[in-house]
Every structure is written in C-alpha cells, then in structure tokens.
CSV table of C-alpha atoms and ligand atoms in Angstrom, one decimal:
chain,number,residue,atom,x,y,z
A,1,MET,CA,-10.3,-10.4,-13.7
A,2,ASN,CA,-8.0,-10.3,-16.7
A,3,ARG,CA,-6.5,-6.9,-17.1
A,4,ARG,CA,-5.9,-7.5,-20.8
A,5,ASP,CA,-9.7,-7.7,-21.4
A,6,ARG,CA,-10.0,-4.0,-20.8
A,7,VAL,CA,-7.5,-2.9,-23.3
A,8,PRO,CA,-7.5,-5.2,-26.4
A,9,GLU,CA,-4.2,-5.9,-28.1
A,10,SER,CA,-5.4,-4.0,-31.1
A,11,THR,CA,-6.0,-0.7,-29.2
A,12,PRO,CA,-4.3,1.8,-31.4
A,13,ARG,CA,-4.0,4.5,-28.8
A,14,LEU,CA,-3.6,4.8,-25.1
A,15,ASP,CA,-6.7,4.7,-23.0
A,16,PRO,CA,-6.7,8.0,-21.2
A,17,ARG,CA,-8.7,6.5,-18.4
A,18,ALA,CA,-5.9,4.1,-17.7
A,19,PRO,CA,-3.2,6.2,-16.0
A,20,PHE,CA,-1.0,3.3,-15.4
A,21,VAL,CA,-0.6,2.5,-19.1
A,22,VAL,CA,2.9,3.2,-20.3
A,23,ASP,CA,3.3,3.2,-24.0
A,24,THR,CA,6.6,1.5,-24.7
A,25,ARG,CA,6.2,2.1,-28.4
A,26,GLU,CA,7.8,5.5,-27.9
A,27,LEU,CA,10.9,3.6,-26.8
A,28,SER,CA,13.2,2.3,-29.5
A,29,ARG,CA,13.7,-1.4,-29.3
A,30,ARG,CA,17.4,-0.9,-29.5
A,31,PRO,CA,18.8,-2.2,-26.2
A,32,GLY,CA,20.1,0.7,-24.2
A,33,SER,CA,17.5,3.3,-25.2
A,34,MET,CA,15.8,4.8,-22.2
A,35,ARG,CA,13.0,7.0,-21.3
A,36,GLY,CA,11.9,8.5,-18.0
A,37,VAL,CA,8.4,8.6,-16.8
A,38,THR,CA,7.4,10.9,-14.0
A,39,ARG,CA,3.8,11.2,-13.3
A,40,THR,CA,1.2,11.2,-10.6
A,41,VAL,CA,-1.7,8.8,-10.9
A,42,PRO,CA,-4.7,8.1,-8.8
A,43,ALA,CA,-4.4,5.0,-6.6
A,44,PRO,CA,-6.5,2.1,-7.8
A,45,GLU,CA,-8.5,-0.2,-5.5
A,46,GLY,CA,-6.8,-3.1,-3.8
A,47,MET,CA,-3.6,-1.5,-2.6
A,48,ALA,CA,-4.6,-2.3,0.9
A,49,LEU,CA,-4.5,-4.8,3.8
A,50,ASP,CA,-7.2,-5.0,6.5
A,51,VAL,CA,-5.5,-2.5,8.8
A,52,ILE,CA,-3.8,-0.2,6.4
A,53,GLY,CA,-3.6,0.7,2.8
A,54,VAL,CA,-3.5,3.4,0.1
A,55,PRO,CA,-6.7,5.3,-0.1
A,56,VAL,CA,-8.4,4.8,-3.5
A,57,GLY,CA,-7.8,7.9,-5.6
A,58,SER,CA,-5.0,9.3,-3.6
A,59,ASP,CA,-1.8,10.3,-5.3
A,60,VAL,CA,0.7,7.7,-6.4
A,61,ALA,CA,3.9,9.5,-7.5
A,62,LEU,CA,5.7,7.4,-10.1
A,63,ASP,CA,9.3,8.1,-10.9
A,64,LEU,CA,10.3,5.4,-13.4
A,65,ARG,CA,12.8,4.6,-16.0
A,66,LEU,CA,12.0,2.6,-19.0
A,67,GLU,CA,15.0,0.9,-20.5
A,68,ALA,CA,15.0,-1.3,-23.7
A,69,VAL,CA,16.8,-4.5,-23.1
A,70,MET,CA,17.2,-7.6,-25.3
A,71,GLU,CA,14.0,-9.3,-24.1
A,72,GLY,CA,11.8,-6.3,-23.7
A,73,VAL,CA,11.4,-3.2,-21.5
A,74,LEU,CA,12.8,-3.0,-18.1
A,75,VAL,CA,10.8,-0.7,-15.9
A,76,SER,CA,12.5,0.4,-12.7
A,77,GLY,CA,12.3,3.3,-10.2
A,78,THR,CA,10.1,4.2,-7.3
A,79,ALA,CA,6.4,4.8,-6.5
A,80,GLU,CA,5.6,7.0,-3.5
A,81,VAL,CA,2.2,6.4,-1.9
A,82,HIS,CA,0.3,7.8,1.0
A,83,ILE,CA,-1.0,5.1,3.4
A,84,ALA,CA,-3.7,5.4,6.0
A,85,GLY,CA,-5.0,3.0,8.5
A,86,GLU,CA,-5.0,2.4,12.3
A,87,CYS,CA,-2.5,1.5,14.9
A,88,VAL,CA,-2.9,-2.1,15.8
A,89,ARG,CA,-2.2,-1.3,19.5
A,90,CYS,CA,-4.2,1.8,20.3
A,91,LEU,CA,-6.6,1.8,17.2
A,92,GLU,CA,-5.9,5.5,16.6
A,93,PRO,CA,-5.9,6.5,12.9
A,94,LEU,CA,-2.4,6.8,11.4
A,95,GLU,CA,-1.0,8.1,8.1
A,96,ASP,CA,2.3,7.7,6.5
A,97,ASP,CA,4.2,7.9,3.2
A,98,LEU,CA,5.7,4.9,1.7
A,99,VAL,CA,8.3,4.7,-1.1
A,100,VAL,CA,8.5,1.3,-2.9
A,101,ASP,CA,11.0,0.2,-5.4
A,102,VAL,CA,9.7,-1.0,-8.7
A,103,GLN,CA,11.4,-3.3,-11.1
A,104,GLU,CA,9.6,-5.2,-13.7
A,105,LEU,CA,10.5,-6.7,-17.0
A,106,TYR,CA,7.9,-6.5,-19.7
A,107,ALA,CA,8.8,-8.9,-22.5
A,108,TYR,CA,8.4,-8.1,-26.2
A,109,PRO,CA,5.8,-10.1,-28.1
A,110,GLY,CA,7.5,-13.0,-29.7
A,111,SER,CA,10.5,-13.0,-27.5
A,112,SER,CA,11.2,-16.3,-25.8
A,113,SER,CA,10.0,-15.0,-22.4
A,114,ALA,CA,6.9,-13.3,-23.7
A,115,ASP,CA,3.3,-14.4,-23.0
A,116,ALA,CA,1.6,-15.5,-26.2
A,117,ASP,CA,-0.8,-12.5,-26.1
A,118,GLU,CA,1.7,-9.9,-24.7
A,119,ASP,CA,0.8,-6.4,-25.8
A,120,GLU,CA,2.9,-3.5,-26.8
A,121,VAL,CA,1.0,-1.4,-24.2
A,122,HIS,CA,1.9,-2.6,-20.8
A,123,HIS,CA,0.0,-2.3,-17.6
A,124,LEU,CA,1.9,-1.4,-14.5
A,125,GLU,CA,-1.1,-1.2,-12.3
A,126,GLY,CA,-1.3,-4.9,-11.3
A,127,ASP,CA,2.4,-5.2,-10.7
A,128,LEU,CA,2.5,-2.0,-8.8
A,129,ARG,CA,-0.3,-3.1,-6.6
A,130,ASP,CA,1.5,-6.3,-5.7
A,131,VAL,CA,4.7,-4.3,-4.8
A,132,VAL,CA,2.8,-1.8,-2.7
A,133,VAL,CA,0.8,-4.5,-0.8
A,134,LEU,CA,4.0,-6.4,0.0
A,135,ALA,CA,5.6,-3.2,1.4
A,136,LEU,CA,2.6,-2.4,3.7
A,137,PRO,CA,3.3,-2.9,7.4
A,138,LEU,CA,1.5,-5.9,8.7
A,139,GLN,CA,1.4,-4.5,12.2
A,140,PRO,CA,1.3,-0.7,11.8
A,141,VAL,CA,1.8,1.3,14.9
A,142,CYS,CA,1.4,5.0,15.5
A,143,GLU,CA,4.7,5.1,17.4
A,144,GLU,CA,7.3,2.3,17.9
A,145,ASP,CA,6.7,2.4,21.6
A,146,CYS,CA,2.9,2.9,21.5
A,147,PRO,CA,1.7,1.4,24.8
A,148,GLY,CA,-1.7,0.5,23.4
A,149,LEU,CA,-4.9,0.2,25.4
A,150,CYS,CA,-5.5,-0.7,29.0
A,151,VAL,CA,-6.7,-4.3,29.0
A,152,GLU,CA,-9.1,-3.5,31.9
A,153,CYS,CA,-11.0,-0.5,30.5
A,154,GLY,CA,-9.7,0.3,27.0
A,155,ALA,CA,-8.2,3.6,27.9
A,156,ARG,CA,-5.4,4.9,25.7
A,157,LEU,CA,-2.3,4.5,27.8
A,158,ALA,CA,-0.3,7.0,25.8
A,159,GLU,CA,-2.6,9.7,27.1
A,160,ASP,CA,-2.6,8.5,30.6
A,161,PRO,CA,0.8,6.8,31.4
A,162,ASP,CA,0.1,6.6,35.1
A,163,HIS,CA,-3.2,4.9,34.4
A,164,ARG,CA,-3.8,1.9,36.7
A,165,HIS,CA,-6.6,0.0,38.3
A,166,ASP,CA,-6.7,-1.2,41.9
A,167,ALA,CA,-5.9,-4.8,42.0
A,168,LEU,CA,-9.2,-5.3,43.7
A,169,ASP,CA,-11.5,-7.9,42.2
A,170,PRO,CA,-14.9,-6.3,41.3
A,171,ARG,CA,-16.6,-8.7,43.7
A,172,TRP,CA,-14.5,-7.4,46.5
A,173,ALA,CA,-15.2,-3.8,45.5
A,174,ALA,CA,-18.8,-4.1,46.6
A,175,LEU,CA,-17.5,-5.3,50.0
A,176,GLY,CA,-15.1,-2.4,50.1
A,177,GLY,CA,-18.0,0.0,49.7
A,178,LEU,CA,-19.8,-1.7,52.6
A,179,LEU,CA,-16.7,-1.2,54.8
A,180,ASP,CA,-16.4,2.4,53.7
A,181,GLY,CA,-20.0,3.0,54.7
A,182,ARG,CA,-19.4,1.5,58.1
A,183,GLU,CA,-16.4,3.8,58.7
A,184,ARG,CA,-18.5,6.9,58.1
O,1,LIG,ZN1,-0.8,3.5,18.8
O,2,LIG,ZN1,-7.9,1.1,32.5
C-alpha cells in the first residue's frame, strides 16, 4: 500500500480525515524556523505485535517540533501511546503507557535527498508506526517477577504461591487410592 496514493501531490488542502498529516507549508523554508505540533490523534491499525499493541483508535499524544533545516523538515519529539496485550507468562491482560522518541527528516522536493515524488504534505503515520512497533516489548510481562502458570495444571502461581502438586505419578495415584481404601 502506497500511502501517497491516498493524498495526491496536488491536494491543495489538508485531508481532515488524515490526522497524521502535518502541513509543513506553514513553516518557512528558512533553516532554523520552527513550529510545535501538539495534538492527540487516533491510533491507526498496525501498531501492534502478536502479544501486545496499541488499540486501534486509542489516543496517540504527539508532542513534536518541526524544524526547517537545509534539506527539509526535521520532525522530532515524542509520541505517547497506550498499549494493551497479555502477559507472556501468565496470559493475564495487561496495559501500559509507552513514550517513544520520534525523529524523522522529511526532505524538500528537489533537494538532493528527496524522493522524486516527495510531497509538501508529509505523512507521519507510517514512520510513527514503525517507531512504535520497534518500541513494543517482545515479551511483555504483567510484573517483572511474574511466576507464570503451573506447568501441571495451568493455575496462576501469583495467586497461589504455595501451589504444588504431589510428585506422585498419576498412574500411582490410582494405586494410592486403593491403599487408602484398604486402610479404612
Ligand atoms: Zn503475568
Ligand atoms: Zn498446578
């Protein structure tokens, strides 16, 4: 999917349905000019791994600075996202907040480092998605010392720390029952 297909280069105005669009035309091309962008946008699809991710539509708080540099616009700052998933050890749902650093250079059209079809209106969405996905924990845990599940019966060990099973093999358990019966 080519993101540029959705907003043609000739688009004269911002697409209000594209919250990640930052219009750099408001920024003077004089190197050093700056503009802050603080806004909350809905999370797009794809900011996720199998076990954890940013719920689609949840708030993504952008706190960015746009700075004109020689080659283009340097966008830097942070994005704060809410993540939800499950603990890889005990499978309980977990939620957390994650702040990721953003730093991307969007080259001006015609500058040596620009793509041939670079647009004045730049999309942060794809880049931000990549940054967030890289920052997601690969092995999320509810607590650092989460003891996980009992390998025998699947019980949550955090709720039952003294949980244990008799070392008895199930085949011997039947025999144990016979012996108990005899003692009665
Ligand atoms: Zn856990
Ligand atoms: Zn158990």
